[in-house]
Amino acid sequence: MSNKPAATLPILPGATLGILGGGQLGRLFTLAARGMGYKVMVLDPDAASPAGQMADVHLRADYSDTAALQQMGEACVAITTEFENVPAASLIELARHCRVSPGAAAVAIVQDRSHEKTWLKDQGFATAPFALLDNETGLEAALAVTGTPALLKVSRFGYDGKGQARVNTLEEARAAFREFGSQPCVLEGFVNLQCEVSVVLARNDAGECALFPVAENRHVNGILDVSIVPARVSESLAGQARTMAREVASQLGYVGIMAVEFFVADGRLMVNEIAPRPHNSGHYTLDACVTDQFEQQVRALVGLPLGDSRLLSPVAMVNILGDRWQNGGPHWDTLLAHPNIKLHLYGKEAARPGRKMGHFNVLDADPAAALALAEAMRDAL
Ligand code: AMP
C-alpha cells in the first residue's frame, strides 16, 4: 500500500485526476475535467495522443509499465479509464495508491467477450445465441447452437467490427477461426435486427444511478454511423432498456460511467455489449443534455453527486470517419454554416479509413428534422 492517505470524497477542483488511454474518449474526459478545474494526467504510449494534447501531463508509457503506473498512482487522487483493454493488473496496481473507477473486477469481465457473454447469461440477461470456442474442434457443436449465418468474434481486443467474420458454413467458420490465429472466440447467431439501442449511465458508490436517454444507433460496416435521440422505439421498450442497463450496472457492482448496447429483434431486447467507459453513442450528451457523459465520468470518479442527465433537445449525432479525407478533406464551411450543428474534432493527424476523427451533433426541436439535416450533412461533407 502507498503512504498516501485515502482521498476524502468528494475530491474537489484543483486535484489531479488520471486517465488510462489517450484517445478521443480520454480527450473529452480531459476537457471536461479541466473545464471543472481539475488537473489531468494521461497515460498513453502515443506521442500524438488526442488526450495527451489536452492534458496537464502526458505520461508516454505502456499501460503495464510499472514505473509509470507508480508515478501516476502517486501523482493522482483518482484514476479512470477510457478503454476496456487496459490490463486488470494495472488497475489493481493503481488501486494500491489511489481511488480507481471502474474497478478491476468489472473491467476484467467486460474486456473479454467470452467472460462477458457468460456473465450476462448467468445473470439471466437475454443475449443472441452464442457458444464459446477455444479450439477448432468445437466449431461444429457451436454452429449447432447458433445456426447460420453466424458471426465469429475474437474474445479479446476486437472493436468496431474488427476481429469479426460472418460465416455460413462449417468450412467458412474454420477458415475464419484460423484467420484469427485460432485464439479464443465467441460464435454468435446472426440476429435479424429491427434496430439497435444503447443506454449510457453512471453509478456512484452509494449505488445511485443516473441514466441518459436511450439512443437509437445505426451502424455501417460494424462502426457507429448515426445515433438518434430520443430513440424511435416504444416507451415500454425504452423503459425496459433503462431497467436492464441499471440492473447490469448494479449486478456488476459498478462505480463510474458505462454503456450497455442492445439489439432489438421481434420487439425484444438482447444485450450485445457492455462498455466500462463513456461511449460513442453517448456523444450526443455533449450538446443535448444538462450534464454530458464526460462531466458525469468526472463526477462519478471524484464522488460528487451525479449530474442531471435530462435531454434538452432532440438530437442526431453523426460520426466523421477518416474516409472523408480521401477526396481532399471534409467541407467544414458547409457544416459550420448551420447554427444548430455542433462540431467536435479529436485532433488526430492521420485520417485512415474507418478511423474516428470527430463527430457532430444536430439539435432540433423536431427530431425528424434533426435526423434529416444530419443525414444531409453527412452526405455533403
Ligand atoms: P459488436 O462489435 O459486437 O458490437 O458488433 C458491431 C455491430 O455489428 C453491431 O452493432 C451490429 O450492428 C452488428 N452485429 C454484431 N453482432 C451481431 C449479431 N449477432 N447479429 C446481427 N448483427 C450483429
PDB file of N, CA and C in Angstrom, residues 148-182:
ATOM      1  N   THR A 148     -27.000 -20.797 -38.729  1.00  0.00           N
ATOM      2  CA  THR A 148     -26.296 -19.920 -39.676  1.00  0.00           C
ATOM      3  C   THR A 148     -27.301 -18.946 -40.280  1.00  0.00           C
ATOM      4  N   PRO A 149     -26.847 -17.765 -40.744  1.00  0.00           N
ATOM      5  CA  PRO A 149     -25.476 -17.283 -40.607  1.00  0.00           C
ATOM      6  C   PRO A 149     -25.122 -17.010 -39.148  1.00  0.00           C
ATOM      7  N   ALA A 150     -23.806 -17.003 -38.895  1.00  0.00           N
ATOM      8  CA  ALA A 150     -23.325 -16.710 -37.543  1.00  0.00           C
ATOM      9  C   ALA A 150     -22.167 -15.735 -37.647  1.00  0.00           C
ATOM     10  N   LEU A 151     -21.837 -15.121 -36.523  1.00  0.00           N
ATOM     11  CA  LEU A 151     -20.685 -14.210 -36.500  1.00  0.00           C
ATOM     12  C   LEU A 151     -19.644 -14.779 -35.567  1.00  0.00           C
ATOM     13  N   LEU A 152     -18.440 -14.941 -36.103  1.00  0.00           N
ATOM     14  CA  LEU A 152     -17.326 -15.357 -35.263  1.00  0.00           C
ATOM     15  C   LEU A 152     -16.623 -14.092 -34.779  1.00  0.00           C
ATOM     16  N   LYS A 153     -16.456 -13.969 -33.451  1.00  0.00           N
ATOM     17  CA  LYS A 153     -15.850 -12.753 -32.886  1.00  0.00           C
ATOM     18  C   LYS A 153     -14.718 -13.145 -31.949  1.00  0.00           C
ATOM     19  N   VAL A 154     -13.570 -12.504 -32.094  1.00  0.00           N
ATOM     20  CA  VAL A 154     -12.477 -12.788 -31.162  1.00  0.00           C
ATOM     21  C   VAL A 154     -12.884 -12.308 -29.768  1.00  0.00           C
ATOM     22  N   SER A 155     -12.422 -13.034 -28.744  1.00  0.00           N
ATOM     23  CA  SER A 155     -12.828 -12.686 -27.380  1.00  0.00           C
ATOM     24  C   SER A 155     -12.155 -11.416 -26.886  1.00  0.00           C
ATOM     25  N   ARG A 156     -10.924 -11.195 -27.329  1.00  0.00           N
ATOM     26  CA  ARG A 156     -10.173 -10.044 -26.811  1.00  0.00           C
ATOM     27  C   ARG A 156      -9.784  -9.089 -27.928  1.00  0.00           C
ATOM     28  N   PHE A 157      -9.790  -7.814 -27.592  1.00  0.00           N
ATOM     29  CA  PHE A 157      -9.237  -6.746 -28.436  1.00  0.00           C
ATOM     30  C   PHE A 157      -9.967  -6.532 -29.768  1.00  0.00           C
ATOM     31  N   GLY A 158     -11.194  -7.012 -29.891  1.00  0.00           N
ATOM     32  CA  GLY A 158     -11.968  -6.687 -31.096  1.00  0.00           C
ATOM     33  C   GLY A 158     -12.683  -5.364 -30.847  1.00  0.00           C
ATOM     34  N   TYR A 159     -12.871  -4.553 -31.868  1.00  0.00           N
ATOM     35  CA  TYR A 159     -13.678  -3.341 -31.721  1.00  0.00           C
ATOM     36  C   TYR A 159     -14.140  -2.872 -33.089  1.00  0.00           C
ATOM     37  N   ASP A 160     -15.253  -2.120 -33.097  1.00  0.00           N
ATOM     38  CA  ASP A 160     -15.785  -1.552 -34.336  1.00  0.00           C
ATOM     39  C   ASP A 160     -15.821  -2.565 -35.480  1.00  0.00           C
ATOM     40  N   GLY A 161     -16.278  -3.772 -35.172  1.00  0.00           N
ATOM     41  CA  GLY A 161     -16.417  -4.767 -36.226  1.00  0.00           C
ATOM     42  C   GLY A 161     -15.112  -5.464 -36.588  1.00  0.00           C
ATOM     43  N   LYS A 162     -13.976  -5.026 -35.979  1.00  0.00           N
ATOM     44  CA  LYS A 162     -12.699  -5.701 -36.264  1.00  0.00           C
ATOM     45  C   LYS A 162     -12.646  -6.984 -35.446  1.00  0.00           C
ATOM     46  N   GLY A 163     -11.987  -8.037 -36.014  1.00  0.00           N
ATOM     47  CA  GLY A 163     -11.958  -9.317 -35.322  1.00  0.00           C
ATOM     48  C   GLY A 163     -13.312 -10.002 -35.370  1.00  0.00           C
ATOM     49  N   GLN A 164     -14.081  -9.715 -36.431  1.00  0.00           N
ATOM     50  CA  GLN A 164     -15.388 -10.359 -36.606  1.00  0.00           C
ATOM     51  C   GLN A 164     -15.518 -10.852 -38.039  1.00  0.00           C
ATOM     52  N   ALA A 165     -16.142 -12.030 -38.190  1.00  0.00           N
ATOM     53  CA  ALA A 165     -16.375 -12.536 -39.542  1.00  0.00           C
ATOM     54  C   ALA A 165     -17.738 -13.216 -39.593  1.00  0.00           C
ATOM     55  N   ARG A 166     -18.459 -12.952 -40.669  1.00  0.00           N
ATOM     56  CA  ARG A 166     -19.758 -13.602 -40.858  1.00  0.00           C
ATOM     57  C   ARG A 166     -19.514 -14.929 -41.555  1.00  0.00           C
ATOM     58  N   VAL A 167     -20.083 -15.999 -41.019  1.00  0.00           N
ATOM     59  CA  VAL A 167     -19.842 -17.320 -41.606  1.00  0.00           C
ATOM     60  C   VAL A 167     -21.161 -18.041 -41.866  1.00  0.00           C
ATOM     61  N   ASN A 168     -21.179 -18.808 -42.960  1.00  0.00           N
ATOM     62  CA  ASN A 168     -22.405 -19.517 -43.348  1.00  0.00           C
ATOM     63  C   ASN A 168     -22.274 -21.028 -43.265  1.00  0.00           C
ATOM     64  N   THR A 169     -21.041 -21.515 -43.229  1.00  0.00           N
ATOM     65  CA  THR A 169     -20.839 -22.960 -43.224  1.00  0.00           C
ATOM     66  C   THR A 169     -19.714 -23.313 -42.250  1.00  0.00           C
ATOM     67  N   LEU A 170     -19.596 -24.607 -41.961  1.00  0.00           N
ATOM     68  CA  LEU A 170     -18.510 -25.079 -41.084  1.00  0.00           C
ATOM     69  C   LEU A 170     -17.148 -24.731 -41.681  1.00  0.00           C
ATOM     70  N   GLU A 171     -17.040 -24.862 -43.006  1.00  0.00           N
ATOM     71  CA  GLU A 171     -15.765 -24.569 -43.664  1.00  0.00           C
ATOM     72  C   GLU A 171     -15.400 -23.095 -43.499  1.00  0.00           C
ATOM     73  N   GLU A 172     -16.400 -22.239 -43.683  1.00  0.00           N
ATOM     74  CA  GLU A 172     -16.142 -20.797 -43.533  1.00  0.00           C
ATOM     75  C   GLU A 172     -15.772 -20.464 -42.089  1.00  0.00           C
ATOM     76  N   ALA A 173     -16.441 -21.124 -41.166  1.00  0.00           N
ATOM     77  CA  ALA A 173     -16.160 -20.876 -39.746  1.00  0.00           C
ATOM     78  C   ALA A 173     -14.726 -21.299 -39.415  1.00  0.00           C
ATOM     79  N   ARG A 174     -14.340 -22.446 -39.970  1.00  0.00           N
ATOM     80  CA  ARG A 174     -12.985 -22.961 -39.723  1.00  0.00           C
ATOM     81  C   ARG A 174     -11.943 -22.000 -40.305  1.00  0.00           C
ATOM     82  N   ALA A 175     -12.196 -21.542 -41.524  1.00  0.00           N
ATOM     83  CA  ALA A 175     -11.251 -20.623 -42.184  1.00  0.00           C
ATOM     84  C   ALA A 175     -11.137 -19.324 -41.377  1.00  0.00           C
ATOM     85  N   ALA A 176     -12.281 -18.812 -40.886  1.00  0.00           N
ATOM     86  CA  ALA A 176     -12.264 -17.548 -40.125  1.00  0.00           C
ATOM     87  C   ALA A 176     -11.529 -17.738 -38.802  1.00  0.00           C
ATOM     88  N   PHE A 177     -11.762 -18.884 -38.162  1.00  0.00           N
ATOM     89  CA  PHE A 177     -11.108 -19.163 -36.877  1.00  0.00           C
ATOM     90  C   PHE A 177      -9.589 -19.188 -37.054  1.00  0.00           C
ATOM     91  N   ARG A 178      -9.150 -19.830 -38.145  1.00  0.00           N
ATOM     92  CA  ARG A 178      -7.699 -19.881 -38.434  1.00  0.00           C
ATOM     93  C   ARG A 178      -7.176 -18.485 -38.768  1.00  0.00           C
ATOM     94  N   GLU A 179      -7.961 -17.764 -39.551  1.00  0.00           N
ATOM     95  CA  GLU A 179      -7.590 -16.385 -39.931  1.00  0.00           C
ATOM     96  C   GLU A 179      -7.325 -15.533 -38.683  1.00  0.00           C
ATOM     97  N   PHE A 180      -8.096 -15.766 -37.627  1.00  0.00           N
ATOM     98  CA  PHE A 180      -7.923 -15.025 -36.372  1.00  0.00           C
ATOM     99  C   PHE A 180      -6.824 -15.630 -35.484  1.00  0.00           C
ATOM    100  N   GLY A 181      -6.068 -16.586 -36.036  1.00  0.00           N
ATOM    101  CA  GLY A 181      -4.942 -17.144 -35.283  1.00  0.00           C
ATOM    102  C   GLY A 181      -5.370 -18.167 -34.244  1.00  0.00           C
ATOM    103  N   SER A 182      -6.535 -18.782 -34.434  1.00  0.00           N
ATOM    104  CA  SER A 182      -7.046 -19.832 -33.526  1.00  0.00           C
ATOM    105  C   SER A 182      -7.084 -19.363 -32.067  1.00  0.00           C
TER     106      SER A 182
END
